[in-house]
Amino acid sequence: MKVVVVPSNHEIFSITGNLSNLLQAEQLNYAVAASCIEATKETLANLRCEDEWDKIWDEAATLAQAHEVEVSPLRRRRRLPTNLSDSVVEAHTGGNTSVHEYRTVLYYATIDTLLQDLNDRFSELNLSLLKSLQALVPNSGTFLNLSSLQPFLTHYGIDEEGISSELLTALTVLREVSPLTSINQVYSHLNEVKECFPLLLEALQIAMTIGVTTATAERTFSSLRRLKTYLRSTMSQERLNHLSLLHIERDLSTKLWDNLDDVVLKFSLEHKNSRMVLQ
């Protein structure tokens, strides 16, 4: 009964989807993100039990009945022939898959893969660096705090003794500036007097290039796969740029519908040789 894929994947990916949305936010609290990553891994690990699987299986059976999908009787797994005892069998012929196989091969395997990927991507070192990054965010309670920054400075080989005086001076300088909200704004302001903050600017540059701090750029690249399909492979670079801008900044482009007549008027004035009568 492969319909079990629907409730199992919905249960699993609804958890990871929330974390994905958080990590792609333009304004990210790194300490909160690190806590959410750890919570997500713990939640997925807690799903890997028979009680949770029984709920998934019951939901799948209910879903199958609601859509008139036949639920085949479950049989025991076929015994492996003796002449294949020393071989690797990747698929079984005939018969129906048992509940045990669905649980281990499908449900548990999906959770194990996700946990392994999360552990590879967000190791203990990465999480400590993520929490340390929060000290470079201006609206953080640990903004430019040396002890909070220490894991980050140690990992990237930045002189802690040299940067300590820069942190104190930067706090005084930035206190006179209008409220800042991002690492980019801090960097832009301190870069005007870069001779005073060489080490701090180096740390800010590194922070701005770390993947989790550049969600806007990552969304830009992922959007290109949806825009430049094989049906649009011959479009010009100029048209691709314009479509990309409309798609990526769709929160702004959707507002054009409120003033569509103005858009049509401007287009008709700029393209007077158009064969279409726009107004």
PDB file of C-alpha atoms in Angstrom:
ATOM      1  CA  MET A   1       0.000   0.000   0.000  1.00  0.00           C
ATOM      2  CA  LYS A   2       2.223   2.776  -1.312  1.00  0.00           C
ATOM      3  CA  VAL A   3      -0.357   5.382  -0.321  1.00  0.00           C
ATOM      4  CA  VAL A   4       1.468   5.348   3.015  1.00  0.00           C
ATOM      5  CA  VAL A   5       4.042   7.651   1.386  1.00  0.00           C
ATOM      6  CA  VAL A   6       1.566  10.546   1.496  1.00  0.00           C
ATOM      7  CA  PRO A   7       0.960  10.804   5.273  1.00  0.00           C
ATOM      8  CA  SER A   8       4.536   9.812   6.167  1.00  0.00           C
ATOM      9  CA  ASN A   9       6.148  12.426   3.924  1.00  0.00           C
ATOM     10  CA  HIS A  10       3.611  15.045   5.004  1.00  0.00           C
ATOM     11  CA  GLU A  11       4.462  14.407   8.651  1.00  0.00           C
ATOM     12  CA  ILE A  12       8.215  14.541   8.072  1.00  0.00           C
ATOM     13  CA  PHE A  13       8.502  17.395   5.588  1.00  0.00           C
ATOM     14  CA  SER A  14       6.085  19.647   7.452  1.00  0.00           C
ATOM     15  CA  ILE A  15       8.690  19.670  10.232  1.00  0.00           C
ATOM     16  CA  THR A  16      11.699  20.285   7.993  1.00  0.00           C
ATOM     17  CA  GLY A  17       9.734  22.800   5.896  1.00  0.00           C
ATOM     18  CA  ASN A  18       9.360  25.158   8.854  1.00  0.00           C
ATOM     19  CA  LEU A  19      13.119  25.055   9.432  1.00  0.00           C
ATOM     20  CA  SER A  20      13.766  25.682   5.736  1.00  0.00           C
ATOM     21  CA  ASN A  21      11.549  28.778   5.770  1.00  0.00           C
ATOM     22  CA  LEU A  22      13.331  30.072   8.861  1.00  0.00           C
ATOM     23  CA  LEU A  23      16.802  29.648   7.361  1.00  0.00           C
ATOM     24  CA  GLN A  24      15.738  31.420   4.152  1.00  0.00           C
ATOM     25  CA  ALA A  25      14.422  34.498   5.943  1.00  0.00           C
ATOM     26  CA  GLU A  26      16.265  37.695   5.055  1.00  0.00           C
ATOM     27  CA  GLN A  27      16.395  38.763   8.707  1.00  0.00           C
ATOM     28  CA  LEU A  28      17.613  35.809  10.742  1.00  0.00           C
ATOM     29  CA  ASN A  29      18.276  35.442  14.447  1.00  0.00           C
ATOM     30  CA  TYR A  30      21.178  32.997  14.354  1.00  0.00           C
ATOM     31  CA  ALA A  31      20.893  31.919  17.988  1.00  0.00           C
ATOM     32  CA  VAL A  32      17.204  31.123  17.481  1.00  0.00           C
ATOM     33  CA  ALA A  33      18.034  29.346  14.213  1.00  0.00           C
ATOM     34  CA  ALA A  34      20.582  27.140  15.990  1.00  0.00           C
ATOM     35  CA  SER A  35      17.988  26.234  18.632  1.00  0.00           C
ATOM     36  CA  CYS A  36      15.414  25.433  15.933  1.00  0.00           C
ATOM     37  CA  ILE A  37      17.915  23.199  14.133  1.00  0.00           C
ATOM     38  CA  GLU A  38      18.562  21.223  17.308  1.00  0.00           C
ATOM     39  CA  ALA A  39      14.819  21.049  18.027  1.00  0.00           C
ATOM     40  CA  THR A  40      14.111  19.817  14.490  1.00  0.00           C
ATOM     41  CA  LYS A  41      16.691  17.042  14.788  1.00  0.00           C
ATOM     42  CA  GLU A  42      15.252  15.975  18.138  1.00  0.00           C
ATOM     43  CA  THR A  43      11.689  16.025  16.775  1.00  0.00           C
ATOM     44  CA  LEU A  44      12.651  13.858  13.801  1.00  0.00           C
ATOM     45  CA  ALA A  45      14.442  11.412  16.085  1.00  0.00           C
ATOM     46  CA  ASN A  46      11.313  11.154  18.260  1.00  0.00           C
ATOM     47  CA  LEU A  47       9.245  10.252  15.181  1.00  0.00           C
ATOM     48  CA  ARG A  48      11.372   7.149  14.674  1.00  0.00           C
ATOM     49  CA  CYS A  49       9.321   4.801  16.835  1.00  0.00           C
ATOM     50  CA  GLU A  50       6.583   2.223  16.388  1.00  0.00           C
ATOM     51  CA  ASP A  51       3.893   4.359  18.030  1.00  0.00           C
ATOM     52  CA  GLU A  52       4.358   7.150  15.479  1.00  0.00           C
ATOM     53  CA  TRP A  53       4.507   4.610  12.669  1.00  0.00           C
ATOM     54  CA  ASP A  54       1.208   3.052  13.780  1.00  0.00           C
ATOM     55  CA  LYS A  55      -0.422   6.497  13.538  1.00  0.00           C
ATOM     56  CA  ILE A  56       0.977   6.945  10.023  1.00  0.00           C
ATOM     57  CA  TRP A  57      -0.257   3.513   8.961  1.00  0.00           C
ATOM     58  CA  ASP A  58      -3.777   4.097  10.324  1.00  0.00           C
ATOM     59  CA  GLU A  59      -3.920   7.461   8.555  1.00  0.00           C
ATOM     60  CA  ALA A  60      -2.797   5.835   5.305  1.00  0.00           C
ATOM     61  CA  ALA A  61      -5.475   3.149   5.617  1.00  0.00           C
ATOM     62  CA  THR A  62      -8.150   5.796   6.208  1.00  0.00           C
ATOM     63  CA  LEU A  63      -6.894   7.794   3.219  1.00  0.00           C
ATOM     64  CA  ALA A  64      -6.960   4.715   1.005  1.00  0.00           C
ATOM     65  CA  GLN A  65     -10.540   3.884   1.968  1.00  0.00           C
ATOM     66  CA  ALA A  66     -11.676   7.476   1.408  1.00  0.00           C
ATOM     67  CA  HIS A  67     -10.323   7.384  -2.166  1.00  0.00           C
ATOM     68  CA  GLU A  68     -11.447   3.806  -2.819  1.00  0.00           C
ATOM     69  CA  VAL A  69      -7.905   2.504  -3.092  1.00  0.00           C
ATOM     70  CA  GLU A  70      -7.710  -1.218  -2.542  1.00  0.00           C
ATOM     71  CA  VAL A  71      -5.653  -2.214   0.460  1.00  0.00           C
ATOM     72  CA  SER A  72      -3.952  -5.482  -0.434  1.00  0.00           C
ATOM     73  CA  PRO A  73      -3.630  -8.120   2.268  1.00  0.00           C
ATOM     74  CA  LEU A  74      -0.203  -8.088   3.833  1.00  0.00           C
ATOM     75  CA  ARG A  75       1.867 -11.230   3.685  1.00  0.00           C
ATOM     76  CA  ARG A  76       5.073 -12.372   5.196  1.00  0.00           C
ATOM     77  CA  ARG A  77       8.262 -11.554   3.378  1.00  0.00           C
ATOM     78  CA  ARG A  78       9.333 -14.285   0.953  1.00  0.00           C
ATOM     79  CA  ARG A  79      12.139 -16.495   2.093  1.00  0.00           C
ATOM     80  CA  LEU A  80      15.375 -15.889   0.211  1.00  0.00           C
ATOM     81  CA  PRO A  81      16.416 -18.867  -1.959  1.00  0.00           C
ATOM     82  CA  THR A  82      19.521 -20.658  -0.730  1.00  0.00           C
ATOM     83  CA  ASN A  83      21.305 -20.140  -4.044  1.00  0.00           C
ATOM     84  CA  LEU A  84      21.071 -16.352  -3.471  1.00  0.00           C
ATOM     85  CA  SER A  85      22.308 -16.397   0.116  1.00  0.00           C
ATOM     86  CA  ASP A  86      25.677 -14.911  -0.889  1.00  0.00           C
ATOM     87  CA  SER A  87      24.156 -12.339  -3.285  1.00  0.00           C
ATOM     88  CA  VAL A  88      22.854  -8.817  -2.829  1.00  0.00           C
ATOM     89  CA  VAL A  89      19.111  -8.758  -3.528  1.00  0.00           C
ATOM     90  CA  GLU A  90      17.820  -5.220  -4.151  1.00  0.00           C
ATOM     91  CA  ALA A  91      14.207  -6.121  -4.969  1.00  0.00           C
ATOM     92  CA  HIS A  92      11.834  -8.960  -4.176  1.00  0.00           C
ATOM     93  CA  THR A  93       9.639 -10.581  -6.783  1.00  0.00           C
ATOM     94  CA  GLY A  94       5.989 -11.305  -6.182  1.00  0.00           C
ATOM     95  CA  GLY A  95       4.040 -11.030  -2.985  1.00  0.00           C
ATOM     96  CA  ASN A  96       3.100  -7.956  -1.027  1.00  0.00           C
ATOM     97  CA  THR A  97       5.356  -5.825   1.113  1.00  0.00           C
ATOM     98  CA  SER A  98       4.886  -6.294   4.838  1.00  0.00           C
ATOM     99  CA  VAL A  99       4.159  -3.512   7.298  1.00  0.00           C
ATOM    100  CA  HIS A 100       7.605  -4.094   8.787  1.00  0.00           C
ATOM    101  CA  GLU A 101       9.277  -3.424   5.430  1.00  0.00           C
ATOM    102  CA  TYR A 102       7.288  -0.230   4.875  1.00  0.00           C
ATOM    103  CA  ARG A 103       8.347   0.943   8.311  1.00  0.00           C
ATOM    104  CA  THR A 104      12.055   0.187   7.930  1.00  0.00           C
ATOM    105  CA  VAL A 105      12.666   0.693   4.199  1.00  0.00           C
ATOM    106  CA  LEU A 106      10.409   3.720   3.719  1.00  0.00           C
ATOM    107  CA  TYR A 107       9.596   5.547   6.953  1.00  0.00           C
ATOM    108  CA  TYR A 108      12.691   4.933   9.055  1.00  0.00           C
ATOM    109  CA  ALA A 109      15.015   5.251   6.059  1.00  0.00           C
ATOM    110  CA  THR A 110      13.617   8.693   5.192  1.00  0.00           C
ATOM    111  CA  ILE A 111      14.047   9.932   8.757  1.00  0.00           C
ATOM    112  CA  ASP A 112      17.577   8.497   8.981  1.00  0.00           C
ATOM    113  CA  THR A 113      18.586  10.183   5.725  1.00  0.00           C
ATOM    114  CA  LEU A 114      17.247  13.553   6.857  1.00  0.00           C
ATOM    115  CA  LEU A 115      18.959  13.279  10.239  1.00  0.00           C
ATOM    116  CA  GLN A 116      22.243  12.351   8.589  1.00  0.00           C
ATOM    117  CA  ASP A 117      21.998  15.311   6.211  1.00  0.00           C
ATOM    118  CA  LEU A 118      21.150  17.687   9.059  1.00  0.00           C
ATOM    119  CA  ASN A 119      24.064  16.395  11.125  1.00  0.00           C
ATOM    120  CA  ASP A 120      26.427  16.778   8.167  1.00  0.00           C
ATOM    121  CA  ARG A 121      25.220  20.290   7.400  1.00  0.00           C
ATOM    122  CA  PHE A 122      24.808  21.464  10.996  1.00  0.00           C
ATOM    123  CA  SER A 123      27.484  19.784  13.081  1.00  0.00           C
ATOM    124  CA  GLU A 124      28.265  20.887  16.637  1.00  0.00           C
ATOM    125  CA  LEU A 125      30.994  23.146  15.263  1.00  0.00           C
ATOM    126  CA  ASN A 126      28.636  24.731  12.745  1.00  0.00           C
ATOM    127  CA  LEU A 127      25.988  25.311  15.402  1.00  0.00           C
ATOM    128  CA  SER A 128      28.500  26.968  17.732  1.00  0.00           C
ATOM    129  CA  LEU A 129      29.594  29.233  14.868  1.00  0.00           C
ATOM    130  CA  LEU A 130      25.958  30.003  14.091  1.00  0.00           C
ATOM    131  CA  LYS A 131      25.316  31.065  17.678  1.00  0.00           C
ATOM    132  CA  SER A 132      28.538  33.085  17.665  1.00  0.00           C
ATOM    133  CA  LEU A 133      27.406  34.895  14.501  1.00  0.00           C
ATOM    134  CA  GLN A 134      24.539  36.405  16.464  1.00  0.00           C
ATOM    135  CA  ALA A 135      27.084  38.683  18.179  1.00  0.00           C
ATOM    136  CA  LEU A 136      27.575  40.479  14.840  1.00  0.00           C
ATOM    137  CA  VAL A 137      23.873  41.284  14.437  1.00  0.00           C
ATOM    138  CA  PRO A 138      23.148  44.847  15.663  1.00  0.00           C
ATOM    139  CA  ASN A 139      19.807  44.115  17.339  1.00  0.00           C
ATOM    140  CA  SER A 140      21.267  41.192  19.288  1.00  0.00           C
ATOM    141  CA  GLY A 141      21.703  41.310  23.047  1.00  0.00           C
ATOM    142  CA  THR A 142      25.295  40.093  22.583  1.00  0.00           C
ATOM    143  CA  PHE A 143      26.185  42.577  19.819  1.00  0.00           C
ATOM    144  CA  LEU A 144      30.000  42.883  19.518  1.00  0.00           C
ATOM    145  CA  ASN A 145      30.508  40.935  22.740  1.00  0.00           C
ATOM    146  CA  LEU A 146      34.013  39.426  22.694  1.00  0.00           C
ATOM    147  CA  SER A 147      33.202  36.264  24.654  1.00  0.00           C
ATOM    148  CA  SER A 148      30.215  35.511  22.412  1.00  0.00           C
ATOM    149  CA  LEU A 149      32.342  36.059  19.304  1.00  0.00           C
ATOM    150  CA  GLN A 150      35.204  33.860  20.512  1.00  0.00           C
ATOM    151  CA  PRO A 151      34.216  30.596  18.709  1.00  0.00           C
ATOM    152  CA  PHE A 152      33.867  32.508  15.436  1.00  0.00           C
ATOM    153  CA  LEU A 153      37.176  34.359  15.863  1.00  0.00           C
ATOM    154  CA  THR A 154      39.058  31.203  16.842  1.00  0.00           C
ATOM    155  CA  HIS A 155      37.729  29.197  13.907  1.00  0.00           C
ATOM    156  CA  TYR A 156      38.697  31.816  11.323  1.00  0.00           C
ATOM    157  CA  GLY A 157      42.012  32.746  12.942  1.00  0.00           C
ATOM    158  CA  ILE A 158      41.191  36.370  13.764  1.00  0.00           C
ATOM    159  CA  ASP A 159      43.353  37.952  16.470  1.00  0.00           C
ATOM    160  CA  GLU A 160      41.142  38.154  19.565  1.00  0.00           C
ATOM    161  CA  GLU A 161      43.442  40.516  21.438  1.00  0.00           C
ATOM    162  CA  GLY A 162      43.659  42.899  18.503  1.00  0.00           C
ATOM    163  CA  ILE A 163      39.923  42.956  17.813  1.00  0.00           C
ATOM    164  CA  SER A 164      38.917  43.558  21.447  1.00  0.00           C
ATOM    165  CA  SER A 165      39.780  47.268  21.275  1.00  0.00           C
ATOM    166  CA  GLU A 166      38.045  47.573  17.890  1.00  0.00           C
ATOM    167  CA  LEU A 167      34.841  46.160  19.376  1.00  0.00           C
ATOM    168  CA  LEU A 168      34.765  48.765  22.133  1.00  0.00           C
ATOM    169  CA  THR A 169      35.393  51.604  19.670  1.00  0.00           C
ATOM    170  CA  ALA A 170      32.810  50.266  17.214  1.00  0.00           C
ATOM    171  CA  LEU A 171      30.137  50.158  19.910  1.00  0.00           C
ATOM    172  CA  THR A 172      30.763  53.836  20.636  1.00  0.00           C
ATOM    173  CA  VAL A 173      30.698  54.771  16.939  1.00  0.00           C
ATOM    174  CA  LEU A 174      27.553  52.785  16.134  1.00  0.00           C
ATOM    175  CA  ARG A 175      25.702  54.124  19.166  1.00  0.00           C
ATOM    176  CA  GLU A 176      25.466  57.492  17.400  1.00  0.00           C
ATOM    177  CA  VAL A 177      24.024  55.944  14.231  1.00  0.00           C
ATOM    178  CA  SER A 178      20.337  55.407  13.516  1.00  0.00           C
ATOM    179  CA  PRO A 179      19.155  51.911  14.473  1.00  0.00           C
ATOM    180  CA  LEU A 180      20.883  49.242  12.370  1.00  0.00           C
ATOM    181  CA  THR A 181      19.215  45.925  11.588  1.00  0.00           C
ATOM    182  CA  SER A 182      21.683  43.838   9.565  1.00  0.00           C
ATOM    183  CA  ILE A 183      25.337  42.850   9.307  1.00  0.00           C
ATOM    184  CA  ASN A 184      25.493  44.539   5.897  1.00  0.00           C
ATOM    185  CA  GLN A 185      24.503  47.880   7.401  1.00  0.00           C
ATOM    186  CA  VAL A 186      27.134  47.562  10.129  1.00  0.00           C
ATOM    187  CA  TYR A 187      29.781  46.764   7.531  1.00  0.00           C
ATOM    188  CA  SER A 188      28.772  49.660   5.258  1.00  0.00           C
ATOM    189  CA  HIS A 189      28.989  52.163   8.101  1.00  0.00           C
ATOM    190  CA  LEU A 190      32.306  50.945   9.551  1.00  0.00           C
ATOM    191  CA  ASN A 191      33.840  50.632   6.085  1.00  0.00           C
ATOM    192  CA  GLU A 192      33.777  54.433   5.849  1.00  0.00           C
ATOM    193  CA  VAL A 193      36.528  54.453   8.494  1.00  0.00           C
ATOM    194  CA  LYS A 194      38.062  51.089   7.595  1.00  0.00           C
ATOM    195  CA  GLU A 195      41.508  52.079   8.878  1.00  0.00           C
ATOM    196  CA  CYS A 196      40.136  51.928  12.432  1.00  0.00           C
ATOM    197  CA  PHE A 197      38.482  48.484  12.178  1.00  0.00           C
ATOM    198  CA  PRO A 198      40.570  46.141   9.966  1.00  0.00           C
ATOM    199  CA  LEU A 199      39.943  42.999  12.022  1.00  0.00           C
ATOM    200  CA  LEU A 200      36.267  43.700  12.700  1.00  0.00           C
ATOM    201  CA  LEU A 201      35.636  44.386   9.016  1.00  0.00           C
ATOM    202  CA  GLU A 202      37.358  41.100   8.180  1.00  0.00           C
ATOM    203  CA  ALA A 203      35.022  39.285  10.577  1.00  0.00           C
ATOM    204  CA  LEU A 204      31.988  41.027   9.070  1.00  0.00           C
ATOM    205  CA  GLN A 205      33.095  40.101   5.542  1.00  0.00           C
ATOM    206  CA  ILE A 206      33.367  36.441   6.524  1.00  0.00           C
ATOM    207  CA  ALA A 207      29.956  36.554   8.216  1.00  0.00           C
ATOM    208  CA  MET A 208      28.315  38.007   5.111  1.00  0.00           C
ATOM    209  CA  THR A 209      29.649  35.181   2.919  1.00  0.00           C
ATOM    210  CA  ILE A 210      28.448  32.319   5.129  1.00  0.00           C
ATOM    211  CA  GLY A 211      25.630  30.466   3.366  1.00  0.00           C
ATOM    212  CA  VAL A 212      22.935  30.881   6.007  1.00  0.00           C
ATOM    213  CA  THR A 213      23.437  34.667   5.993  1.00  0.00           C
ATOM    214  CA  THR A 214      22.897  34.971   2.219  1.00  0.00           C
ATOM    215  CA  ALA A 215      19.413  33.528   1.778  1.00  0.00           C
ATOM    216  CA  THR A 216      18.473  36.172  -0.790  1.00  0.00           C
ATOM    217  CA  ALA A 217      21.245  35.067  -3.132  1.00  0.00           C
ATOM    218  CA  GLU A 218      20.323  31.393  -2.661  1.00  0.00           C
ATOM    219  CA  ARG A 219      16.694  32.122  -3.538  1.00  0.00           C
ATOM    220  CA  THR A 220      17.937  33.948  -6.631  1.00  0.00           C
ATOM    221  CA  PHE A 221      19.823  30.910  -7.912  1.00  0.00           C
ATOM    222  CA  SER A 222      16.967  28.505  -7.162  1.00  0.00           C
ATOM    223  CA  SER A 223      14.568  30.786  -9.050  1.00  0.00           C
ATOM    224  CA  LEU A 224      16.600  30.474 -12.252  1.00  0.00           C
ATOM    225  CA  ARG A 225      15.749  26.776 -12.503  1.00  0.00           C
ATOM    226  CA  ARG A 226      12.069  27.661 -12.688  1.00  0.00           C
ATOM    227  CA  LEU A 227      12.564  30.537 -15.108  1.00  0.00           C
ATOM    228  CA  LYS A 228      15.045  29.180 -17.642  1.00  0.00           C
ATOM    229  CA  THR A 229      13.445  25.870 -18.551  1.00  0.00           C
ATOM    230  CA  TYR A 230      14.150  23.960 -21.757  1.00  0.00           C
ATOM    231  CA  LEU A 231      11.191  25.763 -23.350  1.00  0.00           C
ATOM    232  CA  ARG A 232      12.876  29.109 -22.647  1.00  0.00           C
ATOM    233  CA  SER A 233      16.463  28.095 -23.360  1.00  0.00           C
ATOM    234  CA  THR A 234      16.808  30.545 -26.267  1.00  0.00           C
ATOM    235  CA  MET A 235      15.651  33.678 -24.454  1.00  0.00           C
ATOM    236  CA  SER A 236      18.024  36.623 -24.397  1.00  0.00           C
ATOM    237  CA  GLN A 237      19.966  37.567 -21.286  1.00  0.00           C
ATOM    238  CA  GLU A 238      18.073  40.856 -21.057  1.00  0.00           C
ATOM    239  CA  ARG A 239      14.690  39.112 -20.997  1.00  0.00           C
ATOM    240  CA  LEU A 240      15.973  36.602 -18.435  1.00  0.00           C
ATOM    241  CA  ASN A 241      17.158  39.460 -16.226  1.00  0.00           C
ATOM    242  CA  HIS A 242      13.758  41.135 -16.401  1.00  0.00           C
ATOM    243  CA  LEU A 243      11.831  37.929 -15.662  1.00  0.00           C
ATOM    244  CA  SER A 244      14.188  37.146 -12.792  1.00  0.00           C
ATOM    245  CA  LEU A 245      13.655  40.571 -11.288  1.00  0.00           C
ATOM    246  CA  LEU A 246       9.865  40.229 -11.481  1.00  0.00           C
ATOM    247  CA  HIS A 247       9.949  36.748  -9.971  1.00  0.00           C
ATOM    248  CA  ILE A 248      12.461  37.351  -7.192  1.00  0.00           C
ATOM    249  CA  GLU A 249      10.900  40.649  -6.144  1.00  0.00           C
ATOM    250  CA  ARG A 250       7.358  39.345  -6.525  1.00  0.00           C
ATOM    251  CA  ASP A 251       6.261  41.084  -3.342  1.00  0.00           C
ATOM    252  CA  LEU A 252       6.782  44.319  -5.283  1.00  0.00           C
ATOM    253  CA  SER A 253       5.761  43.130  -8.754  1.00  0.00           C
ATOM    254  CA  THR A 254       2.344  41.965  -7.531  1.00  0.00           C
ATOM    255  CA  LYS A 255       1.600  45.554  -6.545  1.00  0.00           C
ATOM    256  CA  LEU A 256       1.724  46.498 -10.241  1.00  0.00           C
ATOM    257  CA  TRP A 257      -1.777  45.081 -10.609  1.00  0.00           C
ATOM    258  CA  ASP A 258      -3.077  47.948  -8.496  1.00  0.00           C
ATOM    259  CA  ASN A 259      -1.831  50.430 -11.120  1.00  0.00           C
ATOM    260  CA  LEU A 260      -2.056  48.330 -14.254  1.00  0.00           C
ATOM    261  CA  ASP A 261      -3.382  51.203 -16.376  1.00  0.00           C
ATOM    262  CA  ASP A 262      -0.280  53.254 -15.579  1.00  0.00           C
ATOM    263  CA  VAL A 263       1.938  50.357 -16.638  1.00  0.00           C
ATOM    264  CA  VAL A 264       0.077  49.965 -19.938  1.00  0.00           C
ATOM    265  CA  LEU A 265       0.282  53.715 -20.583  1.00  0.00           C
ATOM    266  CA  LYS A 266       4.019  53.822 -19.946  1.00  0.00           C
ATOM    267  CA  PHE A 267       4.585  50.798 -22.172  1.00  0.00           C
ATOM    268  CA  SER A 268       2.569  52.293 -25.036  1.00  0.00           C
ATOM    269  CA  LEU A 269       4.491  55.574 -24.827  1.00  0.00           C
ATOM    270  CA  GLU A 270       7.851  53.826 -24.925  1.00  0.00           C
ATOM    271  CA  HIS A 271       6.834  51.490 -27.775  1.00  0.00           C
ATOM    272  CA  LYS A 272       4.972  53.710 -30.207  1.00  0.00           C
ATOM    273  CA  ASN A 273       5.624  51.333 -33.112  1.00  0.00           C
ATOM    274  CA  SER A 274       3.733  48.507 -31.468  1.00  0.00           C
ATOM    275  CA  ARG A 275       1.089  46.915 -33.685  1.00  0.00           C
ATOM    276  CA  MET A 276      -1.152  46.294 -30.707  1.00  0.00           C
ATOM    277  CA  VAL A 277      -3.602  48.965 -29.616  1.00  0.00           C
ATOM    278  CA  LEU A 278      -3.095  49.089 -25.858  1.00  0.00           C
ATOM    279  CA  GLN A 279      -5.430  51.951 -24.998  1.00  0.00           C
TER     280      GLN A 279
END
